[in-house]
PDB file of C-alpha atoms in Angstrom:
ATOM      1  CA  UNK A 170      -0.027   0.219  -0.014  1.00 75.00           C
ATOM      2  CA  UNK A 171       1.107   3.592  -0.533  1.00 92.00           C
ATOM      3  CA  UNK A 172      -0.055   7.018  -0.499  1.00 94.00           C
ATOM      4  CA  UNK A 173      -0.379   9.540  -3.266  1.00 94.00           C
ATOM      5  CA  UNK A 174       0.755  13.375  -3.007  1.00 96.00           C
ATOM      6  CA  UNK A 175      -0.811  15.027  -5.847  1.00 94.00           C
ATOM      7  CA  UNK A 176      -1.260  18.572  -7.654  1.00 95.00           C
ATOM      8  CA  UNK A 177      -4.213  17.894 -10.076  1.00 91.00           C
ATOM      9  CA  UNK A 178      -3.905  14.751 -11.971  1.00 90.00           C
ATOM     10  CA  UNK A 179      -0.061  14.652 -11.311  1.00 94.00           C
ATOM     11  CA  UNK A 180       1.415  12.556  -8.483  1.00 95.00           C
ATOM     12  CA  UNK A 181       4.259  14.329  -7.160  1.00 96.00           C
ATOM     13  CA  UNK A 182       5.262  11.491  -4.694  1.00 96.00           C
ATOM     14  CA  UNK A 183       3.981   7.974  -3.847  1.00 96.00           C
ATOM     15  CA  UNK A 184       5.719   6.902  -0.683  1.00 96.00           C
ATOM     16  CA  UNK A 185       4.809   3.822   1.419  1.00 95.00           C
ATOM     17  CA  UNK A 186       2.100   4.425   3.914  1.00 93.00           C
ATOM     18  CA  UNK A 187       4.672   4.560   6.851  1.00 95.00           C
ATOM     19  CA  UNK A 188       6.868   7.344   5.126  1.00 95.00           C
ATOM     20  CA  UNK A 189       3.484   9.402   4.114  1.00 95.00           C
ATOM     21  CA  UNK A 190       2.193   9.258   7.694  1.00 94.00           C
ATOM     22  CA  UNK A 191       5.243  10.122   9.051  1.00 96.00           C
ATOM     23  CA  UNK A 192       5.543  12.968   6.595  1.00 96.00           C
ATOM     24  CA  UNK A 193       2.100  14.295   7.463  1.00 95.00           C
ATOM     25  CA  UNK A 194       2.638  14.324  11.273  1.00 96.00           C
ATOM     26  CA  UNK A 195       5.607  16.337  10.729  1.00 97.00           C
ATOM     27  CA  UNK A 196       3.871  18.726   8.534  1.00 97.00           C
ATOM     28  CA  UNK A 197       1.459  19.210  11.560  1.00 97.00           C
ATOM     29  CA  UNK A 198       4.248  19.555  13.850  1.00 97.00           C
ATOM     30  CA  UNK A 199       5.720  22.357  11.560  1.00 98.00           C
ATOM     31  CA  UNK A 200       2.442  24.095  10.757  1.00 98.00           C
ATOM     32  CA  UNK A 201       2.271  24.733  14.447  1.00 97.00           C
ATOM     33  CA  UNK A 202       5.639  25.892  14.501  1.00 96.00           C
ATOM     34  CA  UNK A 203       5.665  28.281  11.752  1.00 97.00           C
ATOM     35  CA  UNK A 204       1.886  29.251  12.456  1.00 98.00           C
ATOM     36  CA  UNK A 205       1.116  28.695   8.734  1.00 98.00           C
ATOM     37  CA  UNK A 206      -1.302  26.184   6.760  1.00 98.00           C
ATOM     38  CA  UNK A 207       0.777  23.654   4.598  1.00 98.00           C
ATOM     39  CA  UNK A 208      -1.795  23.211   1.696  1.00 97.00           C
ATOM     40  CA  UNK A 209      -1.807  19.461   1.705  1.00 96.00           C
ATOM     41  CA  UNK A 210      -5.244  18.164   2.562  1.00 92.00           C
ATOM     42  CA  UNK A 211      -7.337  15.286   1.937  1.00 82.00           C
ATOM     43  CA  UNK A 212      -7.261  14.455  -1.961  1.00 71.00           C
ATOM     44  CA  UNK A 213      -9.950  14.538  -4.832  1.00 64.00           C
ATOM     45  CA  UNK A 214     -11.089  11.247  -3.756  1.00 64.00           C
ATOM     46  CA  UNK A 215     -12.663  12.076  -0.100  1.00 61.00           C
ATOM     47  CA  UNK A 216     -12.732   9.215   2.075  1.00 67.00           C
ATOM     48  CA  UNK A 217      -9.372   7.691   0.757  1.00 76.00           C
ATOM     49  CA  UNK A 218      -6.973   8.722   3.825  1.00 81.00           C
ATOM     50  CA  UNK A 219      -3.827   7.695   1.272  1.00 88.00           C
ATOM     51  CA  UNK A 220      -4.483  10.515  -1.181  1.00 91.00           C
ATOM     52  CA  UNK A 221      -3.235  13.995  -0.531  1.00 94.00           C
ATOM     53  CA  UNK A 222      -3.635  17.169  -2.542  1.00 94.00           C
ATOM     54  CA  UNK A 223      -1.019  19.743  -2.697  1.00 96.00           C
ATOM     55  CA  UNK A 224      -2.308  23.261  -3.189  1.00 97.00           C
ATOM     56  CA  UNK A 225       0.648  25.115  -4.699  1.00 97.00           C
ATOM     57  CA  UNK A 226      -0.095  28.558  -3.648  1.00 97.00           C
ATOM     58  CA  UNK A 227      -0.438  27.679  -0.210  1.00 98.00           C
ATOM     59  CA  UNK A 228       2.244  24.991  -0.191  1.00 98.00           C
ATOM     60  CA  UNK A 229       4.777  27.703  -1.666  1.00 98.00           C
ATOM     61  CA  UNK A 230       4.126  29.956   1.346  1.00 97.00           C
ATOM     62  CA  UNK A 231       4.698  27.288   3.809  1.00 98.00           C
ATOM     63  CA  UNK A 232       7.854  25.785   2.385  1.00 97.00           C
ATOM     64  CA  UNK A 233       9.184  28.913   1.773  1.00 96.00           C
ATOM     65  CA  UNK A 234       8.710  29.956   5.613  1.00 96.00           C
ATOM     66  CA  UNK A 235      10.032  26.465   6.629  1.00 97.00           C
ATOM     67  CA  UNK A 236      13.261  26.945   4.808  1.00 95.00           C
ATOM     68  CA  UNK A 237      13.649  30.424   5.920  1.00 92.00           C
ATOM     69  CA  UNK A 238      13.187  29.369   9.619  1.00 93.00           C
ATOM     70  CA  UNK A 239      15.418  26.291   9.017  1.00 92.00           C
ATOM     71  CA  UNK A 240      18.080  28.768   8.078  1.00 87.00           C
ATOM     72  CA  UNK A 241      17.760  31.071  10.834  1.00 86.00           C
ATOM     73  CA  UNK A 242      18.025  28.550  13.578  1.00 84.00           C
ATOM     74  CA  UNK A 243      21.444  28.127  14.983  1.00 80.00           C
ATOM     75  CA  UNK A 244      20.545  25.380  17.241  1.00 85.00           C
ATOM     76  CA  UNK A 245      22.093  22.396  16.099  1.00 83.00           C
ATOM     77  CA  UNK A 246      19.792  19.792  17.629  1.00 88.00           C
ATOM     78  CA  UNK A 247      16.745  21.485  16.022  1.00 90.00           C
ATOM     79  CA  UNK A 248      18.499  21.575  12.738  1.00 87.00           C
ATOM     80  CA  UNK A 249      19.360  18.015  13.089  1.00 87.00           C
ATOM     81  CA  UNK A 250      15.470  17.083  13.833  1.00 91.00           C
ATOM     82  CA  UNK A 251      14.310  19.432  11.444  1.00 94.00           C
ATOM     83  CA  UNK A 252      16.587  18.835   8.134  1.00 92.00           C
ATOM     84  CA  UNK A 253      14.975  15.460   6.713  1.00 93.00           C
ATOM     85  CA  UNK A 254      11.192  17.036   6.711  1.00 96.00           C
ATOM     86  CA  UNK A 255      12.603  20.447   5.323  1.00 96.00           C
ATOM     87  CA  UNK A 256      14.821  18.725   2.451  1.00 94.00           C
ATOM     88  CA  UNK A 257      11.570  16.415   1.792  1.00 95.00           C
ATOM     89  CA  UNK A 258       9.201  19.458   1.795  1.00 97.00           C
ATOM     90  CA  UNK A 259      11.515  21.225  -0.385  1.00 95.00           C
ATOM     91  CA  UNK A 260      11.480  18.563  -2.930  1.00 94.00           C
ATOM     92  CA  UNK A 261       7.833  18.003  -3.052  1.00 96.00           C
ATOM     93  CA  UNK A 262       7.765  21.888  -3.610  1.00 96.00           C
ATOM     94  CA  UNK A 263      10.115  21.455  -6.517  1.00 94.00           C
ATOM     95  CA  UNK A 264       8.184  18.716  -7.920  1.00 96.00           C
ATOM     96  CA  UNK A 265       4.953  21.110  -7.997  1.00 96.00           C
ATOM     97  CA  UNK A 266       6.802  23.750  -9.681  1.00 96.00           C
ATOM     98  CA  UNK A 267       7.630  25.748  -6.771  1.00 96.00           C
ATOM     99  CA  UNK A 268      10.696  27.794  -6.689  1.00 93.00           C
ATOM    100  CA  UNK A 269      12.117  27.611  -3.539  1.00 90.00           C
ATOM    101  CA  UNK A 270      15.733  29.308  -2.998  1.00 83.00           C
ATOM    102  CA  UNK A 271      17.875  28.556   0.277  1.00 72.00           C
ATOM    103  CA  UNK A 272      18.528  32.140   1.681  1.00 64.00           C
ATOM    104  CA  UNK A 273      21.768  33.104   2.887  1.00 58.00           C
ATOM    105  CA  UNK A 274      22.838  32.950   6.399  1.00 53.00           C
ATOM    106  CA  UNK A 275      21.393  35.963   8.405  1.00 52.00           C
ATOM    107  CA  UNK A 276      24.309  38.354   9.847  1.00 54.00           C
ATOM    108  CA  UNK A 277      23.116  37.095  13.422  1.00 50.00           C
ATOM    109  CA  UNK A 278      24.095  33.550  13.046  1.00 45.00           C
ATOM    110  CA  UNK A 279      23.388  32.305  17.004  1.00 43.00           C
ATOM    111  CA  UNK A 280      19.980  31.558  17.174  1.00 37.00           C
ATOM    112  CA  UNK A 281      16.573  31.356  15.481  1.00 42.00           C
ATOM    113  CA  UNK A 282      14.512  33.171  18.099  1.00 43.00           C
ATOM    114  CA  UNK A 283      16.610  35.149  21.044  1.00 42.00           C
ATOM    115  CA  UNK A 284      13.744  34.315  23.337  1.00 41.00           C
ATOM    116  CA  UNK A 285      14.109  30.351  22.998  1.00 48.00           C
ATOM    117  CA  UNK A 286      16.228  27.624  21.415  1.00 53.00           C
ATOM    118  CA  UNK A 287      19.691  29.358  22.423  1.00 48.00           C
ATOM    119  CA  UNK A 288      22.710  27.193  21.838  1.00 49.00           C
ATOM    120  CA  UNK A 289      26.135  28.963  22.729  1.00 46.00           C
ATOM    121  CA  UNK A 290      28.857  26.136  21.862  1.00 51.00           C
ATOM    122  CA  UNK A 291      30.415  25.916  18.312  1.00 51.00           C
ATOM    123  CA  UNK A 292      31.195  28.091  15.854  1.00 48.00           C
ATOM    124  CA  UNK A 293      28.077  29.866  14.562  1.00 48.00           C
ATOM    125  CA  UNK A 294      29.296  31.221  11.264  1.00 45.00           C
ATOM    126  CA  UNK A 295      30.647  27.539  10.279  1.00 45.00           C
ATOM    127  CA  UNK A 296      27.549  25.997  11.352  1.00 51.00           C
ATOM    128  CA  UNK A 297      25.122  28.399   9.455  1.00 54.00           C
ATOM    129  CA  UNK A 298      27.157  27.993   6.244  1.00 57.00           C
ATOM    130  CA  UNK A 299      27.161  24.047   6.777  1.00 67.00           C
ATOM    131  CA  UNK A 300      23.701  23.675   7.440  1.00 65.00           C
ATOM    132  CA  UNK A 301      22.713  25.894   4.131  1.00 71.00           C
ATOM    133  CA  UNK A 302      24.894  23.454   2.221  1.00 77.00           C
ATOM    134  CA  UNK A 303      23.660  20.386   3.911  1.00 79.00           C
ATOM    135  CA  UNK A 304      20.031  21.301   2.984  1.00 81.00           C
ATOM    136  CA  UNK A 305      20.542  21.537  -0.392  1.00 78.00           C
ATOM    137  CA  UNK A 306      22.712  18.293  -0.864  1.00 82.00           C
ATOM    138  CA  UNK A 307      19.749  16.590   1.176  1.00 81.00           C
ATOM    139  CA  UNK A 308      17.106  17.924  -1.020  1.00 82.00           C
ATOM    140  CA  UNK A 309      19.126  16.382  -3.996  1.00 82.00           C
ATOM    141  CA  UNK A 310      19.362  13.175  -2.154  1.00 83.00           C
ATOM    142  CA  UNK A 311      15.717  13.180  -1.431  1.00 80.00           C
ATOM    143  CA  UNK A 312      14.781  14.135  -4.803  1.00 80.00           C
ATOM    144  CA  UNK A 313      16.445  10.454  -5.855  1.00 83.00           C
ATOM    145  CA  UNK A 314      14.887   8.412  -3.083  1.00 78.00           C
ATOM    146  CA  UNK A 315      11.203   9.524  -3.528  1.00 81.00           C
ATOM    147  CA  UNK A 316       9.096   7.497  -5.776  1.00 73.00           C
ATOM    148  CA  UNK A 317       6.564   9.230  -8.041  1.00 81.00           C
TER     149      UNK A 317
END
């Protein structure tokens, strides 16, 4: 069994049910974290829990916000926990024809939110460059691994 992530009649991704459910749970986490809707909802076959429709306009805002959030964080654990999901989301966006660019690191590389998620160890400038490069590499890997 598998799931379908579609835009109209085009299937962007056809993962196993396990991978698809895991992805959708992460979507819920990041919708809450970013306070943005993802644009991924029940597909055109209502009642089929394995088909999801991607609204490109809404998903574009979500994934661009996700990438900006990812690139702002200087917290190594948060970055490690979110890298795979972010790369998968970028790949899905690109397959939907959505242009997603990884922004340059911000001048203040220490943390994404000065009130939380503070990490003081490590070289923030190097870590920021590395995370941007790692995200690009991971997104290219994901494109090869994600069945259509």
